[in-house]
């Protein structure tokens, strides 16, 4: 999907600085702090201190036994790079950031909330300890935990003053199963039956070019009014499994002060509907 996005951007006349483990403008290993620092620094050097956009598409799939690498790449390979690039993004005019999440964030069971809290708190080791208690499903749980954590990070930071207030639009694209080499390897492997049984209402897999088209839209002026949004492109799986969960009313315990004022009934002195 990242390759398809890079090709679409170049075809549209944009300059792309690619980051990968090999055969890229910047060669770096995002599973290590040193590799992430190298990637961040080299991109800044090549960009001259200004980035019009960033697409964070590198990621690890749900491989058992590689839980630490999954969370390092999928979470910190996004958050640390974006934090380092924030001034360069702010130097542009309405820079756009698209982070690849996953519908696994909303359709995977047994994901421990404590693992997500640890990832958001910068504690991958603690998160992996919690994840490994889910014996037999540690790969999928690590993957889903990483995608929930990175999505929450984007929603929390993407609406903050130092991001949205500085003109940076951070949004998340959450694909379902897309016909990539990763998915093909799963279809050809011993878990093929489980993969094929995963419900996709449209009864077909997505393609990298389809997802690249969504990224191009989210990098365009059409996304000027988007911040902290999650766009799910998964053939209907999330809606099938979570159709009644969203949208849902805002819980009273999280109503911010300005909404208390907006919804206060003038004759009763209380919030309408509560």
Short mmCIF file of C-alpha atoms in Angstrom, two decimals:
data_model
loop_
_atom_site.label_atom_id
_atom_site.label_comp_id
_atom_site.label_asym_id
_atom_site.label_seq_id
_atom_site.Cartn_x
_atom_site.Cartn_y
_atom_site.Cartn_z
CA UNK A 1 0.00 0.00 0.00
CA UNK A 2 2.87 2.34 0.79
CA UNK A 3 4.43 1.61 -2.61
CA UNK A 4 1.12 2.37 -4.32
CA UNK A 5 0.85 5.68 -2.46
CA UNK A 6 4.42 6.65 -3.38
CA UNK A 7 3.75 5.83 -7.04
CA UNK A 8 0.54 7.87 -7.06
CA UNK A 9 2.28 10.86 -5.46
CA UNK A 10 5.18 10.76 -7.91
CA UNK A 11 2.76 10.44 -10.84
CA UNK A 12 1.04 13.58 -9.54
CA UNK A 13 4.34 15.48 -9.59
CA UNK A 14 5.22 15.36 -5.90
CA UNK A 15 8.67 14.73 -4.48
CA UNK A 16 8.62 11.64 -2.28
CA UNK A 17 11.21 10.70 0.33
CA UNK A 18 10.81 6.99 0.91
CA UNK A 19 11.79 5.23 4.14
CA UNK A 20 12.25 1.46 4.22
CA UNK A 21 14.59 -1.28 5.36
CA UNK A 22 16.11 -1.53 1.87
CA UNK A 23 15.98 0.04 -1.60
CA UNK A 24 14.71 3.40 -0.36
CA UNK A 25 15.84 7.02 -0.20
CA UNK A 26 16.30 6.58 3.54
CA UNK A 27 17.23 3.10 4.72
CA UNK A 28 16.38 2.55 8.37
CA UNK A 29 15.05 -0.06 10.77
CA UNK A 30 11.98 1.37 12.48
CA UNK A 31 11.97 -1.40 15.08
CA UNK A 32 14.81 0.26 17.01
CA UNK A 33 15.11 3.71 18.61
CA UNK A 34 18.36 4.28 16.70
CA UNK A 35 16.74 3.40 13.40
CA UNK A 36 13.81 5.70 14.06
CA UNK A 37 16.12 8.59 14.93
CA UNK A 38 18.07 7.98 11.75
CA UNK A 39 14.92 7.92 9.65
CA UNK A 40 13.60 11.10 11.22
CA UNK A 41 16.89 12.99 10.89
CA UNK A 42 17.61 11.95 7.30
CA UNK A 43 14.12 12.87 6.13
CA UNK A 44 14.47 16.30 7.73
CA UNK A 45 17.86 16.78 6.09
CA UNK A 46 16.52 15.79 2.67
CA UNK A 47 13.39 17.94 3.01
CA UNK A 48 15.20 21.12 3.98
CA UNK A 49 13.11 21.47 7.10
CA UNK A 50 9.67 21.56 5.49
CA UNK A 51 7.27 18.69 4.83
CA UNK A 52 3.98 19.22 3.03
CA UNK A 53 2.75 15.84 4.18
CA UNK A 54 3.62 12.46 5.63
CA UNK A 55 2.22 9.00 5.08
CA UNK A 56 3.06 6.46 7.78
CA UNK A 57 2.49 3.11 6.09
CA UNK A 58 5.27 0.91 7.46
CA UNK A 59 3.96 -1.87 9.64
CA UNK A 60 4.32 -5.40 10.96
CA UNK A 61 1.61 -8.00 10.61
CA UNK A 62 0.26 -10.26 13.39
CA UNK A 63 3.21 -12.66 13.59
CA UNK A 64 3.41 -14.78 16.74
CA UNK A 65 6.70 -14.45 18.58
CA UNK A 66 7.41 -11.00 17.21
CA UNK A 67 5.22 -9.05 19.59
CA UNK A 68 7.93 -6.56 20.58
CA UNK A 69 8.80 -5.75 16.97
CA UNK A 70 5.11 -5.34 16.10
CA UNK A 71 4.53 -2.68 18.74
CA UNK A 72 7.88 -0.96 18.13
CA UNK A 73 7.25 -0.53 14.40
CA UNK A 74 3.49 0.00 14.42
CA UNK A 75 3.38 2.47 17.30
CA UNK A 76 6.75 4.11 17.86
CA UNK A 77 7.65 3.95 14.17
CA UNK A 78 4.77 6.41 13.79
CA UNK A 79 4.73 8.50 16.94
CA UNK A 80 8.46 9.15 17.22
CA UNK A 81 8.83 10.08 13.56
CA UNK A 82 5.82 12.38 13.60
CA UNK A 83 7.00 14.06 16.80
CA UNK A 84 10.39 14.71 15.20
CA UNK A 85 8.79 15.98 12.01
CA UNK A 86 6.16 18.20 13.63
CA UNK A 87 8.12 21.48 13.20
CA UNK A 88 8.75 20.68 9.52
CA UNK A 89 5.07 19.91 9.00
CA UNK A 90 4.09 23.12 10.79
CA UNK A 91 6.42 25.05 8.44
CA UNK A 92 4.20 24.06 5.51
CA UNK A 93 0.70 25.36 4.77
CA UNK A 94 -1.94 22.94 6.01
CA UNK A 95 0.30 19.89 5.95
CA UNK A 96 -1.50 16.56 5.85
CA UNK A 97 -0.57 13.40 7.74
CA UNK A 98 -2.12 10.01 6.99
CA UNK A 99 -1.37 7.16 9.36
CA UNK A 100 -2.25 3.60 8.40
CA UNK A 101 -4.31 2.06 11.17
CA UNK A 102 -6.41 -1.07 10.73
CA UNK A 103 -9.93 -2.31 11.25
CA UNK A 104 -8.25 -4.82 13.58
CA UNK A 105 -8.44 -2.01 16.12
CA UNK A 106 -12.20 -2.51 16.34
CA UNK A 107 -12.83 -6.14 15.39
CA UNK A 108 -10.20 -8.06 17.41
CA UNK A 109 -11.30 -9.59 20.74
CA UNK A 110 -9.23 -10.11 23.91
CA UNK A 111 -7.17 -6.93 23.53
CA UNK A 112 -6.06 -5.80 27.03
CA UNK A 113 -6.62 -2.12 27.73
CA UNK A 114 -3.59 -2.12 30.00
CA UNK A 115 -1.37 -2.93 27.01
CA UNK A 116 -2.75 0.06 25.14
CA UNK A 117 -2.16 2.32 28.14
CA UNK A 118 1.44 1.13 28.35
CA UNK A 119 2.03 1.75 24.67
CA UNK A 120 0.61 5.27 24.93
CA UNK A 121 2.82 5.77 27.97
CA UNK A 122 5.95 4.76 26.05
CA UNK A 123 6.40 1.36 27.70
CA UNK A 124 6.63 -1.30 24.97
CA UNK A 125 8.24 -3.85 27.27
CA UNK A 126 5.37 -3.61 29.75
CA UNK A 127 2.83 -3.80 26.94
CA UNK A 128 4.41 -6.96 25.54
CA UNK A 129 4.37 -8.60 28.98
CA UNK A 130 0.63 -8.01 29.16
CA UNK A 131 0.05 -9.16 25.57
CA UNK A 132 1.92 -12.43 26.09
CA UNK A 133 -0.59 -13.45 28.73
CA UNK A 134 -3.02 -13.97 25.87
CA UNK A 135 -1.42 -17.29 25.01
CA UNK A 136 -2.22 -18.68 21.59
CA UNK A 137 -3.30 -15.33 20.11
CA UNK A 138 -0.37 -13.07 21.00
CA UNK A 139 0.32 -12.09 17.39
CA UNK A 140 -3.18 -10.80 16.58
CA UNK A 141 -3.50 -9.20 20.03
CA UNK A 142 -0.15 -7.42 19.66
CA UNK A 143 -1.17 -6.19 16.23
CA UNK A 144 -4.59 -4.95 17.36
CA UNK A 145 -3.09 -3.35 20.48
CA UNK A 146 -0.57 -1.49 18.34
CA UNK A 147 -3.24 -0.23 15.95
CA UNK A 148 -5.55 0.88 18.75
CA UNK A 149 -2.69 2.71 20.47
CA UNK A 150 -1.48 4.48 17.34
CA UNK A 151 -5.04 5.44 16.37
CA UNK A 152 -5.72 6.89 19.82
CA UNK A 153 -2.41 8.75 19.70
CA UNK A 154 -3.40 10.31 16.38
CA UNK A 155 -6.82 11.34 17.67
CA UNK A 156 -5.41 12.83 20.87
CA UNK A 157 -2.48 14.63 19.27
CA UNK A 158 -4.13 15.42 15.95
CA UNK A 159 -6.68 17.66 17.64
CA UNK A 160 -4.18 19.37 19.95
CA UNK A 161 -3.10 22.99 19.61
CA UNK A 162 0.43 22.08 18.56
CA UNK A 163 -0.90 19.98 15.69
CA UNK A 164 -4.31 21.10 14.45
CA UNK A 165 -3.65 24.61 15.79
CA UNK A 166 -0.42 24.75 13.77
CA UNK A 167 -2.19 23.78 10.55
CA UNK A 168 -1.25 20.09 10.58
CA UNK A 169 -4.06 17.70 9.71
CA UNK A 170 -3.52 14.23 11.23
CA UNK A 171 -5.95 11.49 10.21
CA UNK A 172 -6.03 7.69 10.19
CA UNK A 173 -6.91 5.31 7.37
CA UNK A 174 -8.10 1.94 8.69
CA UNK A 175 -8.08 -0.76 6.00
CA UNK A 176 -9.44 -4.24 6.23
CA UNK A 177 -7.87 -7.13 4.30
CA UNK A 178 -6.03 -5.73 1.26
CA UNK A 179 -4.40 -7.97 -1.35
CA UNK A 180 -0.77 -7.32 -0.48
CA UNK A 181 2.14 -9.79 -0.22
CA UNK A 182 1.40 -9.98 3.52
CA UNK A 183 -2.20 -11.09 2.96
CA UNK A 184 -1.16 -13.47 0.19
CA UNK A 185 1.36 -15.13 2.50
CA UNK A 186 -1.41 -15.63 5.06
CA UNK A 187 -3.72 -17.10 2.42
CA UNK A 188 -0.94 -19.49 1.38
CA UNK A 189 0.00 -20.45 4.96
CA UNK A 190 -1.34 -22.83 7.58
CA UNK A 191 -3.82 -20.24 8.87
CA UNK A 192 -5.47 -19.81 5.47
CA UNK A 193 -8.79 -21.22 6.70
CA UNK A 194 -9.02 -18.66 9.48
CA UNK A 195 -8.11 -15.81 7.12
CA UNK A 196 -10.69 -16.87 4.53
CA UNK A 197 -13.40 -17.16 7.19
CA UNK A 198 -12.92 -13.54 8.25
CA UNK A 199 -16.22 -11.85 7.29
CA UNK A 200 -16.05 -9.23 4.53
CA UNK A 201 -19.60 -8.29 3.46
CA UNK A 202 -18.59 -7.10 -0.03
CA UNK A 203 -17.00 -10.55 -0.60
CA UNK A 204 -13.76 -9.30 -2.09
CA UNK A 205 -10.45 -7.96 -0.83
CA UNK A 206 -9.28 -4.42 -1.24
CA UNK A 207 -6.41 -3.45 -3.52
CA UNK A 208 -3.38 -1.24 -2.83
CA UNK A 209 -4.50 1.18 -5.55
CA UNK A 210 -7.89 1.64 -3.86
CA UNK A 211 -6.25 2.50 -0.57
CA UNK A 212 -3.76 4.78 -2.32
CA UNK A 213 -6.68 6.71 -3.81
CA UNK A 214 -8.06 7.28 -0.30
CA UNK A 215 -4.65 8.48 0.88
CA UNK A 216 -4.42 10.92 -2.02
CA UNK A 217 -7.80 12.35 -1.02
CA UNK A 218 -6.71 12.67 2.61
CA UNK A 219 -3.55 14.50 1.50
CA UNK A 220 -5.52 16.93 -0.64
CA UNK A 221 -7.32 20.20 0.22
CA UNK A 222 -10.47 18.08 0.64
CA UNK A 223 -9.00 17.13 4.04
CA UNK A 224 -8.52 20.71 5.25
CA UNK A 225 -11.50 20.25 7.59
CA UNK A 226 -10.43 16.82 8.86
CA UNK A 227 -8.50 16.33 12.08
CA UNK A 228 -8.27 13.20 14.19
CA UNK A 229 -10.64 11.32 11.91
CA UNK A 230 -10.57 7.56 11.28
CA UNK A 231 -11.64 6.49 7.80
CA UNK A 232 -12.48 2.79 7.68
CA UNK A 233 -12.13 1.09 4.29
CA UNK A 234 -12.67 -2.59 5.01
CA UNK A 235 -15.45 -3.99 2.85
CA UNK A 236 -18.00 -3.57 5.65
CA UNK A 237 -16.45 -5.81 8.33
CA UNK A 238 -16.41 -3.20 11.08
CA UNK A 239 -20.02 -2.20 10.36
CA UNK A 240 -21.09 -5.86 10.33
CA UNK A 241 -19.51 -6.59 13.69
CA UNK A 242 -20.02 -3.23 15.42
CA UNK A 243 -23.09 -1.80 13.71
CA UNK A 244 -24.82 -0.75 16.94
CA UNK A 245 -21.69 0.51 18.71
CA UNK A 246 -21.15 3.65 16.66
CA UNK A 247 -22.35 6.32 16.56
CA UNK A 248 -23.42 6.40 20.19
CA UNK A 249 -24.46 9.21 22.52
CA UNK A 250 -21.71 11.10 24.33
CA UNK A 251 -21.54 9.80 27.92
CA UNK A 252 -22.52 12.40 30.49
CA UNK A 253 -19.26 11.89 32.41
CA UNK A 254 -17.18 13.22 29.49
CA UNK A 255 -19.27 16.23 28.51
CA UNK A 256 -16.87 19.18 28.24
CA UNK A 257 -17.74 22.45 29.91
CA UNK A 258 -18.70 24.28 26.71
CA UNK A 259 -21.29 21.61 25.86
CA UNK A 260 -22.87 21.90 29.30
CA UNK A 261 -23.50 25.54 28.44
CA UNK A 262 -24.82 24.80 24.94
CA UNK A 263 -27.29 22.12 26.05
CA UNK A 264 -28.45 23.59 29.34
CA UNK A 265 -32.20 23.90 29.36
CA UNK A 266 -32.96 27.53 30.32
CA UNK A 267 -36.12 26.69 32.26
CA UNK A 268 -34.80 23.71 34.22
CA UNK A 269 -31.15 24.53 34.65
CA UNK A 270 -30.11 21.09 33.48
CA UNK A 271 -28.69 19.39 30.42
CA UNK A 272 -31.40 18.45 27.97
CA UNK A 273 -31.97 14.71 27.47
CA UNK A 274 -30.21 13.77 30.72
#
